[in-house]
């Protein structure tokens, strides 16, 4: 039985990566022969597109700034069985890609996360990034009930059904957080593979801003908690408001119990308003939780409507054998001709041609 060809597409978001993009494309093609590399030029002002095209990549442009916009466009436009996402700054080792693809197929998994391992004498993380990454890992794991080792990694492998069920609402570098939370929310089969992580080469500058992007990620986590876990989000607000209402209201109730008078009307009104708001937010949380459940079931059905990735693991595949005239396999009609001596004799026109 003939093996089904697995289509593998690599998505490389780039913004002013002229120095590194050609090496990234070349390393991907060397690691996985037959892979199709798509370089998305995101508002570059240098020769990123030219370098990528010269290296053999398919170059497309996304004019709206932000890595999240690139990923959303790429996931919508590209049709493949396995998707690879890797940054164009040459900080990830492409040699790990066959192992990640094998892991995805053999699972089968829908998401393989490349966990960065800094094997250099001096750390490749910028000051504050390692601590911030660790904090976000712990916070996200606690909020969504699933552990993750490197949620901000830009090196990932996805199945088709992951990509086509992913909403992609983020605009910038918080896209990695959304990818991680999507995996946790739908409880998709996922695993991790350790990958080497290195410094950018000289002349290449990072586009990350430690504090600015950090606050963006915190904002996205808050929005995703409100969106994906409304009972937790609104329930926490309900408890806080109810507690404040009791703090302000109990002394007023006690005074009324002792004297039959309410001398502090503003405090009584505030306590009543806080308790009313607490009940309102609690009702909103329960309602949104029901809607979230229905939405998640719909997303799950969309996910299940797509087939799981299948095929032979990459390391077990053999390169096509180069055949020549002496060792190529003949078709049935050709074999019949060569087996019949009469049919092998040249006809009269051919003999006349060679005789002349």
PDB file of C-alpha atoms in Angstrom, residues 11-194:
ATOM      1  CA  UNK A  11       5.555  29.482   9.259  1.00  0.00           C
ATOM      2  CA  UNK A  12       8.339  32.000   9.917  1.00  0.00           C
ATOM      3  CA  UNK A  13       7.125  35.447  11.078  1.00  0.00           C
ATOM      4  CA  UNK A  14       9.784  38.077  10.353  1.00  0.00           C
ATOM      5  CA  UNK A  15      10.290  41.762  11.012  1.00  0.00           C
ATOM      6  CA  UNK A  16      13.675  43.090   9.887  1.00  0.00           C
ATOM      7  CA  UNK A  17      15.415  39.707  10.008  1.00  0.00           C
ATOM      8  CA  UNK A  18      17.664  40.204   6.973  1.00  0.00           C
ATOM      9  CA  UNK A  19      20.696  38.857   8.837  1.00  0.00           C
ATOM     10  CA  UNK A  20      19.150  35.570  10.003  1.00  0.00           C
ATOM     11  CA  UNK A  21      16.204  34.616   7.799  1.00  0.00           C
ATOM     12  CA  UNK A  22      18.221  32.871   5.074  1.00  0.00           C
ATOM     13  CA  UNK A  23      19.936  30.629   7.629  1.00  0.00           C
ATOM     14  CA  UNK A  24      16.626  29.781   9.281  1.00  0.00           C
ATOM     15  CA  UNK A  25      15.100  28.788   5.928  1.00  0.00           C
ATOM     16  CA  UNK A  26      18.162  26.754   4.974  1.00  0.00           C
ATOM     17  CA  UNK A  27      18.269  24.965   8.344  1.00  0.00           C
ATOM     18  CA  UNK A  28      14.572  24.056   8.100  1.00  0.00           C
ATOM     19  CA  UNK A  29      14.981  22.618   4.610  1.00  0.00           C
ATOM     20  CA  UNK A  30      18.067  20.671   5.680  1.00  0.00           C
ATOM     21  CA  UNK A  31      16.358  19.280   8.787  1.00  0.00           C
ATOM     22  CA  UNK A  32      13.136  18.234   7.031  1.00  0.00           C
ATOM     23  CA  UNK A  33      13.555  17.604   3.273  1.00  0.00           C
ATOM     24  CA  UNK A  34      10.374  18.435   1.403  1.00  0.00           C
ATOM     25  CA  UNK A  35       9.112  20.974   3.931  1.00  0.00           C
ATOM     26  CA  UNK A  36       7.446  24.094   2.533  1.00  0.00           C
ATOM     27  CA  UNK A  37       8.713  27.223   4.262  1.00  0.00           C
ATOM     28  CA  UNK A  38       6.500  30.319   4.336  1.00  0.00           C
ATOM     29  CA  UNK A  39       8.207  33.524   5.411  1.00  0.00           C
ATOM     30  CA  UNK A  40       5.760  36.269   6.376  1.00  0.00           C
ATOM     31  CA  UNK A  41       7.383  39.680   6.070  1.00  0.00           C
ATOM     32  CA  UNK A  42       5.710  41.817   8.721  1.00  0.00           C
ATOM     33  CA  UNK A  43       6.414  45.442   7.769  1.00  0.00           C
ATOM     34  CA  UNK A  44      10.161  44.971   7.328  1.00  0.00           C
ATOM     35  CA  UNK A  45      12.262  47.913   6.187  1.00  0.00           C
ATOM     36  CA  UNK A  46      15.286  45.833   5.174  1.00  0.00           C
ATOM     37  CA  UNK A  47      15.861  43.024   2.637  1.00  0.00           C
ATOM     38  CA  UNK A  48      14.154  40.274   4.633  1.00  0.00           C
ATOM     39  CA  UNK A  49      11.878  39.279   1.748  1.00  0.00           C
ATOM     40  CA  UNK A  50      14.724  39.160  -0.767  1.00  0.00           C
ATOM     41  CA  UNK A  51      16.934  37.031   1.477  1.00  0.00           C
ATOM     42  CA  UNK A  52      14.085  34.629   2.229  1.00  0.00           C
ATOM     43  CA  UNK A  53      13.199  34.211  -1.452  1.00  0.00           C
ATOM     44  CA  UNK A  54      16.825  33.583  -2.358  1.00  0.00           C
ATOM     45  CA  UNK A  55      16.956  30.837   0.298  1.00  0.00           C
ATOM     46  CA  UNK A  56      13.972  29.065  -1.282  1.00  0.00           C
ATOM     47  CA  UNK A  57      11.082  30.216   0.893  1.00  0.00           C
ATOM     48  CA  UNK A  58       7.627  31.282  -0.228  1.00  0.00           C
ATOM     49  CA  UNK A  59       7.437  34.943   0.806  1.00  0.00           C
ATOM     50  CA  UNK A  60       4.180  36.602   1.790  1.00  0.00           C
ATOM     51  CA  UNK A  61       3.591  39.995   3.365  1.00  0.00           C
ATOM     52  CA  UNK A  62       1.387  40.976   6.286  1.00  0.00           C
ATOM     53  CA  UNK A  63       1.016  44.748   6.459  1.00  0.00           C
ATOM     54  CA  UNK A  64      -0.674  44.860   9.874  1.00  0.00           C
ATOM     55  CA  UNK A  65       2.093  44.916  12.522  1.00  0.00           C
ATOM     56  CA  UNK A  66       2.211  42.170  15.117  1.00  0.00           C
ATOM     57  CA  UNK A  67       3.153  38.510  15.313  1.00  0.00           C
ATOM     58  CA  UNK A  68      -0.408  37.557  16.228  1.00  0.00           C
ATOM     59  CA  UNK A  69      -1.670  39.083  12.982  1.00  0.00           C
ATOM     60  CA  UNK A  70       0.890  37.032  11.045  1.00  0.00           C
ATOM     61  CA  UNK A  71      -0.119  33.772  12.737  1.00  0.00           C
ATOM     62  CA  UNK A  72      -3.828  34.434  12.186  1.00  0.00           C
ATOM     63  CA  UNK A  73      -3.233  35.116   8.475  1.00  0.00           C
ATOM     64  CA  UNK A  74      -0.948  32.100   8.030  1.00  0.00           C
ATOM     65  CA  UNK A  75      -3.284  29.675   9.799  1.00  0.00           C
ATOM     66  CA  UNK A  76      -6.125  30.810   7.553  1.00  0.00           C
ATOM     67  CA  UNK A  77      -4.215  30.755   4.250  1.00  0.00           C
ATOM     68  CA  UNK A  78      -1.953  27.694   4.463  1.00  0.00           C
ATOM     69  CA  UNK A  79      -3.288  24.187   3.908  1.00  0.00           C
ATOM     70  CA  UNK A  80      -1.110  21.411   5.365  1.00  0.00           C
ATOM     71  CA  UNK A  81      -1.220  18.352   7.606  1.00  0.00           C
ATOM     72  CA  UNK A  82       1.500  19.499  10.019  1.00  0.00           C
ATOM     73  CA  UNK A  83       2.327  23.114  10.820  1.00  0.00           C
ATOM     74  CA  UNK A  84       5.590  24.381  12.281  1.00  0.00           C
ATOM     75  CA  UNK A  85       5.925  27.811  13.878  1.00  0.00           C
ATOM     76  CA  UNK A  86       9.428  29.145  14.447  1.00  0.00           C
ATOM     77  CA  UNK A  87      10.850  32.642  14.807  1.00  0.00           C
ATOM     78  CA  UNK A  88      13.066  34.083  12.100  1.00  0.00           C
ATOM     79  CA  UNK A  89      15.765  35.316  14.488  1.00  0.00           C
ATOM     80  CA  UNK A  90      17.802  32.062  14.453  1.00  0.00           C
ATOM     81  CA  UNK A  91      17.571  31.547  18.221  1.00  0.00           C
ATOM     82  CA  UNK A  92      15.971  28.080  17.931  1.00  0.00           C
ATOM     83  CA  UNK A  93      17.784  24.977  16.709  1.00  0.00           C
ATOM     84  CA  UNK A  94      16.040  23.613  13.605  1.00  0.00           C
ATOM     85  CA  UNK A  95      17.785  20.245  14.010  1.00  0.00           C
ATOM     86  CA  UNK A  96      15.212  19.349  16.700  1.00  0.00           C
ATOM     87  CA  UNK A  97      12.333  19.602  14.212  1.00  0.00           C
ATOM     88  CA  UNK A  98      12.383  15.923  13.039  1.00  0.00           C
ATOM     89  CA  UNK A  99      12.087  14.807  16.658  1.00  0.00           C
ATOM     90  CA  UNK A 100       9.174  17.187  17.252  1.00  0.00           C
ATOM     91  CA  UNK A 101       7.373  15.985  14.118  1.00  0.00           C
ATOM     92  CA  UNK A 102       7.944  12.339  15.061  1.00  0.00           C
ATOM     93  CA  UNK A 103       6.528  13.046  18.505  1.00  0.00           C
ATOM     94  CA  UNK A 104       3.427  14.691  17.017  1.00  0.00           C
ATOM     95  CA  UNK A 105       2.768  11.751  14.671  1.00  0.00           C
ATOM     96  CA  UNK A 106       3.551   8.941  17.082  1.00  0.00           C
ATOM     97  CA  UNK A 107       1.282  10.349  19.821  1.00  0.00           C
ATOM     98  CA  UNK A 108      -0.697  11.352  17.963  1.00  0.00           C
ATOM     99  CA  UNK A 109      -0.625  14.807  19.513  1.00  0.00           C
ATOM    100  CA  UNK A 110      -2.104  18.076  18.331  1.00  0.00           C
ATOM    101  CA  UNK A 111       0.536  20.337  19.854  1.00  0.00           C
ATOM    102  CA  UNK A 112       4.235  19.843  20.560  1.00  0.00           C
ATOM    103  CA  UNK A 113       5.892  22.645  22.498  1.00  0.00           C
ATOM    104  CA  UNK A 114       9.592  23.321  22.113  1.00  0.00           C
ATOM    105  CA  UNK A 115      10.830  24.018  25.639  1.00  0.00           C
ATOM    106  CA  UNK A 116      13.926  26.204  25.501  1.00  0.00           C
ATOM    107  CA  UNK A 117      17.069  24.771  27.085  1.00  0.00           C
ATOM    108  CA  UNK A 118      19.884  27.278  27.498  1.00  0.00           C
ATOM    109  CA  UNK A 119      23.054  25.186  27.120  1.00  0.00           C
ATOM    110  CA  UNK A 120      25.492  28.081  26.811  1.00  0.00           C
ATOM    111  CA  UNK A 121      27.891  29.299  29.485  1.00  0.00           C
ATOM    112  CA  UNK A 122      26.078  32.635  29.614  1.00  0.00           C
ATOM    113  CA  UNK A 123      22.289  32.789  29.519  1.00  0.00           C
ATOM    114  CA  UNK A 124      20.579  33.626  26.235  1.00  0.00           C
ATOM    115  CA  UNK A 125      17.587  35.164  28.021  1.00  0.00           C
ATOM    116  CA  UNK A 126      17.437  38.920  28.279  1.00  0.00           C
ATOM    117  CA  UNK A 127      17.438  40.322  31.849  1.00  0.00           C
ATOM    118  CA  UNK A 128      14.034  39.711  33.418  1.00  0.00           C
ATOM    119  CA  UNK A 129      12.722  37.448  30.651  1.00  0.00           C
ATOM    120  CA  UNK A 130      13.528  34.161  32.373  1.00  0.00           C
ATOM    121  CA  UNK A 131      11.926  35.237  35.661  1.00  0.00           C
ATOM    122  CA  UNK A 132       8.923  36.673  33.823  1.00  0.00           C
ATOM    123  CA  UNK A 133       8.497  33.502  31.778  1.00  0.00           C
ATOM    124  CA  UNK A 134       8.603  31.380  34.928  1.00  0.00           C
ATOM    125  CA  UNK A 135       6.018  33.615  36.592  1.00  0.00           C
ATOM    126  CA  UNK A 136       3.660  33.440  33.617  1.00  0.00           C
ATOM    127  CA  UNK A 137       4.039  29.641  33.474  1.00  0.00           C
ATOM    128  CA  UNK A 138       3.021  29.278  37.108  1.00  0.00           C
ATOM    129  CA  UNK A 139       0.189  31.818  36.857  1.00  0.00           C
ATOM    130  CA  UNK A 140      -1.321  30.269  33.727  1.00  0.00           C
ATOM    131  CA  UNK A 141      -0.962  26.746  35.100  1.00  0.00           C
ATOM    132  CA  UNK A 142      -2.739  27.734  38.322  1.00  0.00           C
ATOM    133  CA  UNK A 143      -5.567  29.578  36.550  1.00  0.00           C
ATOM    134  CA  UNK A 144      -6.264  26.961  33.894  1.00  0.00           C
ATOM    135  CA  UNK A 145      -5.349  23.832  35.826  1.00  0.00           C
ATOM    136  CA  UNK A 146      -2.608  22.496  33.556  1.00  0.00           C
ATOM    137  CA  UNK A 147       1.165  22.678  33.865  1.00  0.00           C
ATOM    138  CA  UNK A 148       3.327  24.231  31.163  1.00  0.00           C
ATOM    139  CA  UNK A 149       7.110  24.616  31.148  1.00  0.00           C
ATOM    140  CA  UNK A 150       7.621  27.373  28.559  1.00  0.00           C
ATOM    141  CA  UNK A 151       4.391  29.031  27.483  1.00  0.00           C
ATOM    142  CA  UNK A 152       6.197  31.897  25.716  1.00  0.00           C
ATOM    143  CA  UNK A 153       8.213  29.653  23.407  1.00  0.00           C
ATOM    144  CA  UNK A 154       7.920  30.524  19.714  1.00  0.00           C
ATOM    145  CA  UNK A 155       8.928  27.036  18.541  1.00  0.00           C
ATOM    146  CA  UNK A 156       5.900  24.758  18.157  1.00  0.00           C
ATOM    147  CA  UNK A 157       4.459  22.019  15.944  1.00  0.00           C
ATOM    148  CA  UNK A 158       0.701  21.699  15.381  1.00  0.00           C
ATOM    149  CA  UNK A 159      -1.708  19.309  13.760  1.00  0.00           C
ATOM    150  CA  UNK A 160      -4.179  20.491  11.152  1.00  0.00           C
ATOM    151  CA  UNK A 161      -7.143  20.142  13.493  1.00  0.00           C
ATOM    152  CA  UNK A 162      -5.425  22.332  16.096  1.00  0.00           C
ATOM    153  CA  UNK A 163      -4.765  25.091  13.571  1.00  0.00           C
ATOM    154  CA  UNK A 164      -8.198  25.063  11.991  1.00  0.00           C
ATOM    155  CA  UNK A 165      -9.972  25.190  15.360  1.00  0.00           C
ATOM    156  CA  UNK A 166      -7.813  27.993  16.771  1.00  0.00           C
ATOM    157  CA  UNK A 167      -9.544  31.426  16.815  1.00  0.00           C
ATOM    158  CA  UNK A 168      -6.328  33.556  16.893  1.00  0.00           C
ATOM    159  CA  UNK A 169      -7.572  36.829  18.374  1.00  0.00           C
ATOM    160  CA  UNK A 170      -4.207  38.155  19.616  1.00  0.00           C
ATOM    161  CA  UNK A 171      -2.349  40.830  17.684  1.00  0.00           C
ATOM    162  CA  UNK A 172       1.238  40.801  18.938  1.00  0.00           C
ATOM    163  CA  UNK A 173       3.624  38.656  20.977  1.00  0.00           C
ATOM    164  CA  UNK A 174       0.863  37.503  23.318  1.00  0.00           C
ATOM    165  CA  UNK A 175      -0.109  34.984  20.620  1.00  0.00           C
ATOM    166  CA  UNK A 176       1.977  32.302  22.390  1.00  0.00           C
ATOM    167  CA  UNK A 177      -0.137  32.752  25.512  1.00  0.00           C
ATOM    168  CA  UNK A 178      -3.326  32.328  23.503  1.00  0.00           C
ATOM    169  CA  UNK A 179      -1.966  29.156  21.865  1.00  0.00           C
ATOM    170  CA  UNK A 180      -1.182  27.691  25.273  1.00  0.00           C
ATOM    171  CA  UNK A 181      -4.561  28.580  26.767  1.00  0.00           C
ATOM    172  CA  UNK A 182      -6.365  27.153  23.707  1.00  0.00           C
ATOM    173  CA  UNK A 183      -4.612  23.844  24.346  1.00  0.00           C
ATOM    174  CA  UNK A 184      -5.625  23.905  28.015  1.00  0.00           C
ATOM    175  CA  UNK A 185      -9.214  25.002  27.396  1.00  0.00           C
ATOM    176  CA  UNK A 186     -10.062  22.249  24.905  1.00  0.00           C
ATOM    177  CA  UNK A 187      -7.808  19.758  26.741  1.00  0.00           C
ATOM    178  CA  UNK A 188      -6.016  18.900  23.527  1.00  0.00           C
ATOM    179  CA  UNK A 189      -3.331  16.193  23.560  1.00  0.00           C
ATOM    180  CA  UNK A 190      -0.024  18.005  23.911  1.00  0.00           C
ATOM    181  CA  UNK A 191       3.536  17.277  24.957  1.00  0.00           C
ATOM    182  CA  UNK A 192       6.890  19.013  25.264  1.00  0.00           C
ATOM    183  CA  UNK A 193      10.295  18.496  23.643  1.00  0.00           C
ATOM    184  CA  UNK A 194      13.488  20.148  24.883  1.00  0.00           C
TER     185      UNK A 194
END
